Amino acid sequence: MQSQKPRIITVANQKGGVGKTTTAINLATALAAIGERVLIVDLDPQGNASTGLGIDRQDRVVSSYDVLTGALDLIAAALPTAVPGLSIVPSTLDLLGIEMEISSAPDRVLRLRKAILKAAESPTPFTYVLIDCPPSLNLLTLNSMAAADSVLVPLQCEFFALEGLSQLLETVQQVRESINPDLSIQGIVLTMYDGRNNLANQVVDDVRAHMGEKVYETIIPRNVRVSEAPSYGKPAILYDLKCAGSQAYLQLASEVIRRERRLRAA
Ligand code: ADP
Ligand code: MG
């Protein structure tokens, strides 16, 4: 049991299909594989992280909705997964209604933050909490940023990769100025890189030129094994450890940990 507050990383980008869920699942698995105790909070009503970790809809008797409404404590809403050391607070379609339901509550942006702080008052079984965000800068994403120590941003290696990034960074800045001054950028990870595509290399250069050392050295390649894994309810790292995508996520995890140590020491 760990009495320290877990490190909280939110995986966010308001664009859909950029690799948020894939990154949350595989980074969480990689962290668990090296002995961290990890909790994923699925904040996307689509529930892809829950499905991708093999939690069928009928088994989602607890959910992130229950945490945001205050009906359940964070720990009580966590379900174990097939990955040792990895649990998940799954999401259900109830989340679609949350914005309306809590929109007039003064603490509407702070629901997740409060739940995590409350959980951390007693010894918690987790050292890391990873939050998988919906493809929107909505109340759910704001809840994640209010609760997090840092934001990890997946960017797909495509022509419009940088489009929308400034809006995301502005939102992070607003959250810093209002409710969470300590929020930092963990890093930006380039995903679905295809070396055969000349444009992809140009995108990598562009993103590095604009964002400098915020961009991780690790680049996640486009890899068919990574895209197959969720249909088996498994992280790619369990489905095919040796594939290039899994190896890249293991490498990303070590970069993330290195940065966490630096952030913690600062
Ligand atoms: P988001 O959560 O941002 O919407 P996902 O992680 O769900 O994005 O990824 C979008 C789609 O791309 C999914 O079908 C996923 O399986 C696929 N995908 C993600 N990363 C890779 C990759 N490295 N190689 C191949 N397919 C990928
Ligand atoms: Mg997703």
PDB file of C-alpha atoms and ligand atoms in Angstrom:
ATOM      1  CA  MET A   1       0.000   0.000   0.000  1.00  0.00           C
ATOM      2  CA  GLN A   2       1.171   3.446  -0.892  1.00  0.00           C
ATOM      3  CA  SER A   3       0.112   6.448   1.122  1.00  0.00           C
ATOM      4  CA  GLN A   4       1.578   8.942  -1.324  1.00  0.00           C
ATOM      5  CA  LYS A   5      -0.698  10.571  -3.866  1.00  0.00           C
ATOM      6  CA  PRO A   6      -0.352   8.754  -7.184  1.00  0.00           C
ATOM      7  CA  ARG A   7       1.077  10.610 -10.186  1.00  0.00           C
ATOM      8  CA  ILE A   8      -1.780  11.620 -12.417  1.00  0.00           C
ATOM      9  CA  ILE A   9      -1.332  11.903 -16.177  1.00  0.00           C
ATOM     10  CA  THR A  10      -4.167  12.806 -18.502  1.00  0.00           C
ATOM     11  CA  VAL A  11      -3.989  11.724 -22.135  1.00  0.00           C
ATOM     12  CA  ALA A  12      -5.717  14.486 -24.053  1.00  0.00           C
ATOM     13  CA  ASN A  13      -6.272  15.847 -27.547  1.00  0.00           C
ATOM     14  CA  GLN A  14      -9.596  17.173 -28.749  1.00  0.00           C
ATOM     15  CA  LYS A  15      -9.072  15.427 -32.085  1.00  0.00           C
ATOM     16  CA  GLY A  16     -10.462  11.932 -32.389  1.00  0.00           C
ATOM     17  CA  GLY A  17      -8.484   8.999 -33.735  1.00  0.00           C
ATOM     18  CA  VAL A  18      -5.029  10.340 -32.854  1.00  0.00           C
ATOM     19  CA  GLY A  19      -4.071   7.481 -30.525  1.00  0.00           C
ATOM     20  CA  LYS A  20      -5.195   8.689 -27.083  1.00  0.00           C
ATOM     21  CA  THR A  21      -6.819   5.441 -26.034  1.00  0.00           C
ATOM     22  CA  THR A  22      -4.098   3.267 -27.561  1.00  0.00           C
ATOM     23  CA  THR A  23      -1.488   5.332 -25.746  1.00  0.00           C
ATOM     24  CA  ALA A  24      -3.356   5.266 -22.416  1.00  0.00           C
ATOM     25  CA  ILE A  25      -3.783   1.481 -22.546  1.00  0.00           C
ATOM     26  CA  ASN A  26      -0.268   0.604 -23.653  1.00  0.00           C
ATOM     27  CA  LEU A  27       1.554   3.151 -21.546  1.00  0.00           C
ATOM     28  CA  ALA A  28      -0.441   1.948 -18.526  1.00  0.00           C
ATOM     29  CA  THR A  29       0.436  -1.664 -19.337  1.00  0.00           C
ATOM     30  CA  ALA A  30       4.111  -0.816 -19.788  1.00  0.00           C
ATOM     31  CA  LEU A  31       4.161   1.015 -16.438  1.00  0.00           C
ATOM     32  CA  ALA A  32       2.442  -1.936 -14.759  1.00  0.00           C
ATOM     33  CA  ALA A  33       4.977  -4.303 -16.331  1.00  0.00           C
ATOM     34  CA  ILE A  34       7.820  -2.523 -14.561  1.00  0.00           C
ATOM     35  CA  GLY A  35       6.107  -2.731 -11.194  1.00  0.00           C
ATOM     36  CA  GLU A  36       4.005   0.433 -11.002  1.00  0.00           C
ATOM     37  CA  ARG A  37       0.413  -0.002  -9.849  1.00  0.00           C
ATOM     38  CA  VAL A  38      -1.698   1.764 -12.397  1.00  0.00           C
ATOM     39  CA  LEU A  39      -5.296   2.892 -12.624  1.00  0.00           C
ATOM     40  CA  ILE A  40      -6.835   4.003 -15.905  1.00  0.00           C
ATOM     41  CA  VAL A  41      -9.854   6.267 -15.629  1.00  0.00           C
ATOM     42  CA  ASP A  42     -11.921   5.983 -18.796  1.00  0.00           C
ATOM     43  CA  LEU A  43     -13.535   9.404 -19.274  1.00  0.00           C
ATOM     44  CA  ASP A  44     -14.742   8.827 -22.844  1.00  0.00           C
ATOM     45  CA  PRO A  45     -18.413   7.849 -23.135  1.00  0.00           C
ATOM     46  CA  GLN A  46     -17.381   5.642 -26.073  1.00  0.00           C
ATOM     47  CA  GLY A  47     -15.558   3.462 -23.566  1.00  0.00           C
ATOM     48  CA  ASN A  48     -12.811   2.317 -25.923  1.00  0.00           C
ATOM     49  CA  ALA A  49     -10.246   1.987 -23.149  1.00  0.00           C
ATOM     50  CA  SER A  50     -12.658  -0.213 -21.208  1.00  0.00           C
ATOM     51  CA  THR A  51     -13.369  -2.393 -24.256  1.00  0.00           C
ATOM     52  CA  GLY A  52      -9.691  -2.493 -25.194  1.00  0.00           C
ATOM     53  CA  LEU A  53      -8.886  -3.839 -21.734  1.00  0.00           C
ATOM     54  CA  GLY A  54     -11.496  -6.560 -22.015  1.00  0.00           C
ATOM     55  CA  ILE A  55     -14.168  -5.045 -19.760  1.00  0.00           C
ATOM     56  CA  ASP A  56     -17.444  -5.937 -21.488  1.00  0.00           C
ATOM     57  CA  ARG A  57     -20.348  -3.541 -21.211  1.00  0.00           C
ATOM     58  CA  GLN A  58     -22.378  -5.902 -19.026  1.00  0.00           C
ATOM     59  CA  ASP A  59     -19.513  -6.064 -16.537  1.00  0.00           C
ATOM     60  CA  ARG A  60     -19.380  -2.289 -16.064  1.00  0.00           C
ATOM     61  CA  VAL A  61     -21.332  -2.318 -12.821  1.00  0.00           C
ATOM     62  CA  VAL A  62     -19.290   0.645 -11.638  1.00  0.00           C
ATOM     63  CA  SER A  63     -18.075   3.525 -13.784  1.00  0.00           C
ATOM     64  CA  SER A  64     -16.426   6.908 -14.028  1.00  0.00           C
ATOM     65  CA  TYR A  65     -19.944   8.371 -14.122  1.00  0.00           C
ATOM     66  CA  ASP A  66     -20.464   7.138 -10.552  1.00  0.00           C
ATOM     67  CA  VAL A  67     -17.220   8.831  -9.528  1.00  0.00           C
ATOM     68  CA  LEU A  68     -18.171  12.175 -11.110  1.00  0.00           C
ATOM     69  CA  THR A  69     -21.619  12.180  -9.555  1.00  0.00           C
ATOM     70  CA  GLY A  70     -20.068  11.331  -6.183  1.00  0.00           C
ATOM     71  CA  ALA A  71     -22.026   8.078  -5.882  1.00  0.00           C
ATOM     72  CA  LEU A  72     -18.834   6.017  -5.615  1.00  0.00           C
ATOM     73  CA  ASP A  73     -15.308   6.565  -4.353  1.00  0.00           C
ATOM     74  CA  LEU A  74     -12.551   6.260  -6.935  1.00  0.00           C
ATOM     75  CA  ILE A  75     -11.184   3.039  -5.475  1.00  0.00           C
ATOM     76  CA  ALA A  76     -14.641   1.481  -5.223  1.00  0.00           C
ATOM     77  CA  ALA A  77     -15.172   2.148  -8.937  1.00  0.00           C
ATOM     78  CA  ALA A  78     -11.971   0.391 -10.030  1.00  0.00           C
ATOM     79  CA  LEU A  79     -12.115  -3.032 -11.655  1.00  0.00           C
ATOM     80  CA  PRO A  80      -9.102  -5.311 -12.096  1.00  0.00           C
ATOM     81  CA  THR A  81      -7.962  -6.134 -15.639  1.00  0.00           C
ATOM     82  CA  ALA A  82      -6.134  -9.145 -17.072  1.00  0.00           C
ATOM     83  CA  VAL A  83      -2.919  -7.141 -16.792  1.00  0.00           C
ATOM     84  CA  PRO A  84      -1.320  -7.646 -13.357  1.00  0.00           C
ATOM     85  CA  GLY A  85      -1.043  -4.285 -11.607  1.00  0.00           C
ATOM     86  CA  LEU A  86      -3.509  -2.540 -13.905  1.00  0.00           C
ATOM     87  CA  SER A  87      -7.074  -1.583 -12.929  1.00  0.00           C
ATOM     88  CA  ILE A  88      -9.637   0.550 -14.705  1.00  0.00           C
ATOM     89  CA  VAL A  89     -12.565   2.737 -13.792  1.00  0.00           C
ATOM     90  CA  PRO A  90     -14.640   1.907 -16.872  1.00  0.00           C
ATOM     91  CA  SER A  91     -16.952   4.259 -18.680  1.00  0.00           C
ATOM     92  CA  THR A  92     -20.572   3.791 -19.606  1.00  0.00           C
ATOM     93  CA  LEU A  93     -22.892   5.725 -21.886  1.00  0.00           C
ATOM     94  CA  ASP A  94     -24.229   7.492 -18.766  1.00  0.00           C
ATOM     95  CA  LEU A  95     -21.258   9.810 -19.212  1.00  0.00           C
ATOM     96  CA  LEU A  96     -22.979  11.388 -22.209  1.00  0.00           C
ATOM     97  CA  GLY A  97     -25.404  13.057 -19.823  1.00  0.00           C
ATOM     98  CA  ILE A  98     -22.926  14.205 -17.186  1.00  0.00           C
ATOM     99  CA  GLU A  99     -22.304  17.612 -18.679  1.00  0.00           C
ATOM    100  CA  MET A 100     -25.988  18.513 -18.382  1.00  0.00           C
ATOM    101  CA  GLU A 101     -26.364  16.898 -14.988  1.00  0.00           C
ATOM    102  CA  ILE A 102     -23.561  18.723 -13.227  1.00  0.00           C
ATOM    103  CA  SER A 103     -23.390  21.861 -15.354  1.00  0.00           C
ATOM    104  CA  SER A 104     -24.855  24.073 -12.646  1.00  0.00           C
ATOM    105  CA  ALA A 105     -22.825  22.600  -9.786  1.00  0.00           C
ATOM    106  CA  PRO A 106     -20.155  25.045  -8.598  1.00  0.00           C
ATOM    107  CA  ASP A 107     -17.613  22.220  -8.374  1.00  0.00           C
ATOM    108  CA  ARG A 108     -18.434  20.750 -11.800  1.00  0.00           C
ATOM    109  CA  VAL A 109     -14.838  20.965 -13.037  1.00  0.00           C
ATOM    110  CA  LEU A 110     -13.418  19.648  -9.769  1.00  0.00           C
ATOM    111  CA  ARG A 111     -15.319  16.399  -9.422  1.00  0.00           C
ATOM    112  CA  LEU A 112     -12.489  14.090 -10.478  1.00  0.00           C
ATOM    113  CA  ARG A 113      -9.869  16.109  -8.617  1.00  0.00           C
ATOM    114  CA  LYS A 114     -11.864  15.832  -5.405  1.00  0.00           C
ATOM    115  CA  ALA A 115     -12.375  12.099  -5.892  1.00  0.00           C
ATOM    116  CA  ILE A 116      -8.655  11.518  -6.405  1.00  0.00           C
ATOM    117  CA  LEU A 117      -7.660  13.711  -3.462  1.00  0.00           C
ATOM    118  CA  LYS A 118     -10.153  11.893  -1.257  1.00  0.00           C
ATOM    119  CA  ALA A 119      -8.802   8.524  -2.379  1.00  0.00           C
ATOM    120  CA  ALA A 120      -5.270   9.711  -1.598  1.00  0.00           C
ATOM    121  CA  GLU A 121      -6.187  10.564   2.013  1.00  0.00           C
ATOM    122  CA  SER A 122      -5.797   6.912   2.919  1.00  0.00           C
ATOM    123  CA  PRO A 123      -3.157   4.531   1.559  1.00  0.00           C
ATOM    124  CA  THR A 124      -4.052   3.969  -2.094  1.00  0.00           C
ATOM    125  CA  PRO A 125      -3.089   0.899  -4.058  1.00  0.00           C
ATOM    126  CA  PHE A 126      -1.996   2.995  -7.057  1.00  0.00           C
ATOM    127  CA  THR A 127       1.213   4.795  -7.987  1.00  0.00           C
ATOM    128  CA  TYR A 128      -0.061   6.108 -11.337  1.00  0.00           C
ATOM    129  CA  VAL A 129      -3.453   7.235 -12.586  1.00  0.00           C
ATOM    130  CA  LEU A 130      -3.821   7.630 -16.361  1.00  0.00           C
ATOM    131  CA  ILE A 131      -6.914   9.367 -17.673  1.00  0.00           C
ATOM    132  CA  ASP A 132      -8.256   8.613 -21.152  1.00  0.00           C
ATOM    133  CA  CYS A 133     -10.099  11.691 -22.446  1.00  0.00           C
ATOM    134  CA  PRO A 134     -12.895  12.066 -24.989  1.00  0.00           C
ATOM    135  CA  PRO A 135     -12.121  13.823 -28.300  1.00  0.00           C
ATOM    136  CA  SER A 136     -13.312  17.204 -27.066  1.00  0.00           C
ATOM    137  CA  LEU A 137     -12.281  20.024 -24.745  1.00  0.00           C
ATOM    138  CA  ASN A 138     -15.452  19.524 -22.753  1.00  0.00           C
ATOM    139  CA  LEU A 139     -16.236  19.291 -19.062  1.00  0.00           C
ATOM    140  CA  LEU A 140     -14.841  15.749 -18.907  1.00  0.00           C
ATOM    141  CA  THR A 141     -11.484  16.810 -20.332  1.00  0.00           C
ATOM    142  CA  LEU A 142     -11.459  19.850 -18.021  1.00  0.00           C
ATOM    143  CA  ASN A 143     -12.108  17.542 -15.064  1.00  0.00           C
ATOM    144  CA  SER A 144      -9.103  15.481 -16.108  1.00  0.00           C
ATOM    145  CA  MET A 145      -6.868  18.549 -16.408  1.00  0.00           C
ATOM    146  CA  ALA A 146      -8.023  19.891 -13.071  1.00  0.00           C
ATOM    147  CA  ALA A 147      -7.087  16.563 -11.486  1.00  0.00           C
ATOM    148  CA  ALA A 148      -3.817  15.865 -13.289  1.00  0.00           C
ATOM    149  CA  ASP A 149      -0.174  16.566 -12.571  1.00  0.00           C
ATOM    150  CA  SER A 150       0.578  16.545 -16.270  1.00  0.00           C
ATOM    151  CA  VAL A 151      -0.882  16.244 -19.745  1.00  0.00           C
ATOM    152  CA  LEU A 152       0.364  13.787 -22.345  1.00  0.00           C
ATOM    153  CA  VAL A 153      -0.644  14.753 -25.870  1.00  0.00           C
ATOM    154  CA  PRO A 154      -0.687  12.215 -28.696  1.00  0.00           C
ATOM    155  CA  LEU A 155      -0.304  13.776 -32.160  1.00  0.00           C
ATOM    156  CA  GLN A 156      -0.934  11.742 -35.258  1.00  0.00           C
ATOM    157  CA  CYS A 157       1.769  12.026 -37.955  1.00  0.00           C
ATOM    158  CA  GLU A 158      -0.476  13.567 -40.565  1.00  0.00           C
ATOM    159  CA  PHE A 159      -0.602  16.859 -42.383  1.00  0.00           C
ATOM    160  CA  PHE A 160      -2.798  18.693 -39.884  1.00  0.00           C
ATOM    161  CA  ALA A 161      -1.011  17.328 -36.815  1.00  0.00           C
ATOM    162  CA  LEU A 162      -0.338  20.751 -35.296  1.00  0.00           C
ATOM    163  CA  GLU A 163      -3.791  22.069 -36.027  1.00  0.00           C
ATOM    164  CA  GLY A 164      -5.715  22.357 -32.803  1.00  0.00           C
ATOM    165  CA  LEU A 165      -2.607  21.996 -30.659  1.00  0.00           C
ATOM    166  CA  SER A 166      -2.531  25.694 -29.806  1.00  0.00           C
ATOM    167  CA  GLN A 167      -6.136  25.501 -28.633  1.00  0.00           C
ATOM    168  CA  LEU A 168      -5.272  22.528 -26.458  1.00  0.00           C
ATOM    169  CA  LEU A 169      -2.253  24.315 -24.989  1.00  0.00           C
ATOM    170  CA  GLU A 170      -4.379  27.400 -24.361  1.00  0.00           C
ATOM    171  CA  THR A 171      -6.841  25.278 -22.441  1.00  0.00           C
ATOM    172  CA  VAL A 172      -3.987  23.863 -20.356  1.00  0.00           C
ATOM    173  CA  GLN A 173      -2.874  27.425 -19.643  1.00  0.00           C
ATOM    174  CA  GLN A 174      -6.395  28.428 -18.599  1.00  0.00           C
ATOM    175  CA  VAL A 175      -6.617  25.466 -16.247  1.00  0.00           C
ATOM    176  CA  ARG A 176      -3.257  26.481 -14.773  1.00  0.00           C
ATOM    177  CA  GLU A 177      -4.414  30.041 -14.227  1.00  0.00           C
ATOM    178  CA  SER A 178      -7.688  29.021 -12.633  1.00  0.00           C
ATOM    179  CA  ILE A 179      -7.749  25.729 -10.790  1.00  0.00           C
ATOM    180  CA  ASN A 180      -4.515  23.787 -11.182  1.00  0.00           C
ATOM    181  CA  PRO A 181      -1.366  25.955 -11.232  1.00  0.00           C
ATOM    182  CA  ASP A 182       0.910  22.900 -11.097  1.00  0.00           C
ATOM    183  CA  LEU A 183      -0.360  21.302 -14.285  1.00  0.00           C
ATOM    184  CA  SER A 184       2.531  20.600 -16.655  1.00  0.00           C
ATOM    185  CA  ILE A 185       2.939  19.120 -20.111  1.00  0.00           C
ATOM    186  CA  GLN A 186       4.374  15.610 -19.676  1.00  0.00           C
ATOM    187  CA  GLY A 187       5.106  15.506 -23.373  1.00  0.00           C
ATOM    188  CA  ILE A 188       3.906  15.178 -26.918  1.00  0.00           C
ATOM    189  CA  VAL A 189       4.036  11.764 -28.545  1.00  0.00           C
ATOM    190  CA  LEU A 190       3.964  11.311 -32.294  1.00  0.00           C
ATOM    191  CA  THR A 191       1.769   8.372 -33.221  1.00  0.00           C
ATOM    192  CA  MET A 192       0.945   6.214 -36.260  1.00  0.00           C
ATOM    193  CA  TYR A 193       4.200   7.101 -37.974  1.00  0.00           C
ATOM    194  CA  ASP A 194       4.673   5.532 -41.379  1.00  0.00           C
ATOM    195  CA  GLY A 195       8.258   5.895 -42.605  1.00  0.00           C
ATOM    196  CA  ARG A 196       7.253   5.107 -46.198  1.00  0.00           C
ATOM    197  CA  ASN A 197       5.276   8.302 -46.232  1.00  0.00           C
ATOM    198  CA  ASN A 198       7.485  11.330 -46.985  1.00  0.00           C
ATOM    199  CA  LEU A 199       4.917  13.608 -45.440  1.00  0.00           C
ATOM    200  CA  ALA A 200       5.254  11.799 -42.113  1.00  0.00           C
ATOM    201  CA  ASN A 201       8.917  12.776 -41.868  1.00  0.00           C
ATOM    202  CA  GLN A 202       8.062  16.344 -42.626  1.00  0.00           C
ATOM    203  CA  VAL A 203       5.417  16.304 -39.901  1.00  0.00           C
ATOM    204  CA  VAL A 204       7.942  14.933 -37.407  1.00  0.00           C
ATOM    205  CA  ASP A 205      10.405  17.712 -38.283  1.00  0.00           C
ATOM    206  CA  ASP A 206       7.671  20.334 -38.083  1.00  0.00           C
ATOM    207  CA  VAL A 207       6.374  19.216 -34.710  1.00  0.00           C
ATOM    208  CA  ARG A 208       9.903  19.007 -33.292  1.00  0.00           C
ATOM    209  CA  ALA A 209      10.698  22.473 -34.676  1.00  0.00           C
ATOM    210  CA  HIS A 210       7.603  23.959 -33.026  1.00  0.00           C
ATOM    211  CA  MET A 211       7.498  22.048 -29.764  1.00  0.00           C
ATOM    212  CA  GLY A 212      11.179  21.307 -29.130  1.00  0.00           C
ATOM    213  CA  GLU A 213      11.999  19.045 -26.240  1.00  0.00           C
ATOM    214  CA  LYS A 214       8.377  18.646 -25.229  1.00  0.00           C
ATOM    215  CA  VAL A 215       8.257  16.012 -27.982  1.00  0.00           C
ATOM    216  CA  TYR A 216       9.359  12.558 -26.828  1.00  0.00           C
ATOM    217  CA  GLU A 217      12.233  10.933 -28.703  1.00  0.00           C
ATOM    218  CA  THR A 218      10.103   7.821 -29.052  1.00  0.00           C
ATOM    219  CA  ILE A 219       7.834   7.782 -32.079  1.00  0.00           C
ATOM    220  CA  ILE A 220       4.995   5.247 -32.208  1.00  0.00           C
ATOM    221  CA  PRO A 221       4.938   3.548 -35.614  1.00  0.00           C
ATOM    222  CA  ARG A 222       1.770   2.640 -37.462  1.00  0.00           C
ATOM    223  CA  ASN A 223       1.511  -1.053 -36.745  1.00  0.00           C
ATOM    224  CA  VAL A 224      -1.257  -3.452 -37.638  1.00  0.00           C
ATOM    225  CA  ARG A 225      -0.765  -5.514 -34.448  1.00  0.00           C
ATOM    226  CA  VAL A 226      -1.496  -2.402 -32.391  1.00  0.00           C
ATOM    227  CA  SER A 227      -4.789  -1.881 -34.202  1.00  0.00           C
ATOM    228  CA  GLU A 228      -5.785  -5.563 -33.901  1.00  0.00           C
ATOM    229  CA  ALA A 229      -5.195  -5.852 -30.165  1.00  0.00           C
ATOM    230  CA  PRO A 230      -8.336  -4.025 -28.902  1.00  0.00           C
ATOM    231  CA  SER A 231     -10.644  -6.467 -30.672  1.00  0.00           C
ATOM    232  CA  TYR A 232      -9.118  -9.179 -28.461  1.00  0.00           C
ATOM    233  CA  GLY A 233      -9.650  -7.029 -25.384  1.00  0.00           C
ATOM    234  CA  LYS A 234      -5.905  -6.833 -24.833  1.00  0.00           C
ATOM    235  CA  PRO A 235      -3.243  -4.146 -24.834  1.00  0.00           C
ATOM    236  CA  ALA A 236      -0.861  -4.551 -27.801  1.00  0.00           C
ATOM    237  CA  ILE A 237       1.889  -5.241 -25.278  1.00  0.00           C
ATOM    238  CA  LEU A 238       0.090  -8.434 -24.192  1.00  0.00           C
ATOM    239  CA  TYR A 239      -1.217  -9.316 -27.629  1.00  0.00           C
ATOM    240  CA  ASP A 240       2.190  -9.130 -29.311  1.00  0.00           C
ATOM    241  CA  LEU A 241       5.029  -7.941 -27.119  1.00  0.00           C
ATOM    242  CA  LYS A 242       7.579  -8.157 -29.901  1.00  0.00           C
ATOM    243  CA  CYS A 243       5.806  -6.023 -32.496  1.00  0.00           C
ATOM    244  CA  ALA A 244       7.272  -2.617 -33.272  1.00  0.00           C
ATOM    245  CA  GLY A 245       4.283  -0.804 -31.727  1.00  0.00           C
ATOM    246  CA  SER A 246       4.586  -2.593 -28.385  1.00  0.00           C
ATOM    247  CA  GLN A 247       8.328  -2.013 -28.274  1.00  0.00           C
ATOM    248  CA  ALA A 248       7.770   1.678 -28.943  1.00  0.00           C
ATOM    249  CA  TYR A 249       5.269   1.945 -26.088  1.00  0.00           C
ATOM    250  CA  LEU A 250       7.748   0.264 -23.704  1.00  0.00           C
ATOM    251  CA  GLN A 251      10.330   2.827 -24.758  1.00  0.00           C
ATOM    252  CA  LEU A 252       7.812   5.645 -24.293  1.00  0.00           C
ATOM    253  CA  ALA A 253       7.134   4.414 -20.751  1.00  0.00           C
ATOM    254  CA  SER A 254      10.786   4.751 -19.819  1.00  0.00           C
ATOM    255  CA  GLU A 255      10.847   8.293 -21.203  1.00  0.00           C
ATOM    256  CA  VAL A 256       7.706   9.162 -19.266  1.00  0.00           C
ATOM    257  CA  ILE A 257       9.233   7.824 -16.059  1.00  0.00           C
ATOM    258  CA  ARG A 258      12.443   9.764 -16.629  1.00  0.00           C
ATOM    259  CA  ARG A 259      10.386  12.951 -17.033  1.00  0.00           C
ATOM    260  CA  GLU A 260       8.269  12.145 -13.985  1.00  0.00           C
ATOM    261  CA  ARG A 261      11.437  11.880 -11.886  1.00  0.00           C
ATOM    262  CA  ARG A 262      12.543  15.253 -13.193  1.00  0.00           C
ATOM    263  CA  LEU A 263       9.110  16.837 -12.559  1.00  0.00           C
ATOM    264  CA  ARG A 264       8.987  15.360  -9.078  1.00  0.00           C
ATOM    265  CA  ALA A 265      12.464  16.632  -8.223  1.00  0.00           C
ATOM    266  CA  ALA A 266      11.645  20.149  -9.512  1.00  0.00           C
TER     267      ALA A 266
HETATM  268  P1  ADP B   1      -8.323   8.188 -29.955  1.00  0.00           P
HETATM  269  O1  ADP B   1      -8.472   7.575 -28.600  1.00  0.00           O
HETATM  270  O2  ADP B   1      -7.470   9.419 -29.961  1.00  0.00           O
HETATM  271  O3  ADP B   1      -9.630   8.412 -30.632  1.00  0.00           O
HETATM  272  P2  ADP B   1      -7.353   5.565 -30.738  1.00  0.00           P
HETATM  273  O4  ADP B   1      -6.257   5.227 -29.794  1.00  0.00           O
HETATM  274  O5  ADP B   1      -8.674   4.944 -30.486  1.00  0.00           O
HETATM  275  O6  ADP B   1      -7.506   7.144 -30.870  1.00  0.00           O
HETATM  276  O7  ADP B   1      -6.834   5.210 -32.200  1.00  0.00           O
HETATM  277  C1  ADP B   1      -7.659   5.412 -33.345  1.00  0.00           C
HETATM  278  C2  ADP B   1      -7.579   4.175 -34.237  1.00  0.00           C
HETATM  279  O8  ADP B   1      -6.242   4.011 -34.709  1.00  0.00           O
HETATM  280  C3  ADP B   1      -7.929   2.893 -33.520  1.00  0.00           C
HETATM  281  O9  ADP B   1      -8.605   2.033 -34.400  1.00  0.00           O
HETATM  282  C4  ADP B   1      -6.581   2.308 -33.148  1.00  0.00           C
HETATM  283  O10 ADP B   1      -6.606   0.892 -33.045  1.00  0.00           O
HETATM  284  C5  ADP B   1      -5.722   2.756 -34.310  1.00  0.00           C
HETATM  285  N1  ADP B   1      -4.327   2.955 -33.909  1.00  0.00           N
HETATM  286  C6  ADP B   1      -3.875   3.697 -32.867  1.00  0.00           C
HETATM  287  N2  ADP B   1      -2.533   3.669 -32.810  1.00  0.00           N
HETATM  288  C7  ADP B   1      -2.126   2.889 -33.841  1.00  0.00           C
HETATM  289  C8  ADP B   1      -0.843   2.461 -34.327  1.00  0.00           C
HETATM  290  N3  ADP B   1       0.296   2.836 -33.715  1.00  0.00           N
HETATM  291  N4  ADP B   1      -0.810   1.669 -35.416  1.00  0.00           N
HETATM  292  C9  ADP B   1      -1.958   1.297 -36.032  1.00  0.00           C
HETATM  293  N5  ADP B   1      -3.186   1.648 -35.625  1.00  0.00           N
HETATM  294  C10 ADP B   1      -3.274   2.434 -34.553  1.00  0.00           C
HETATM  295 MG    MG B   2     -10.212   7.265 -27.480  1.00  0.00          MG
END
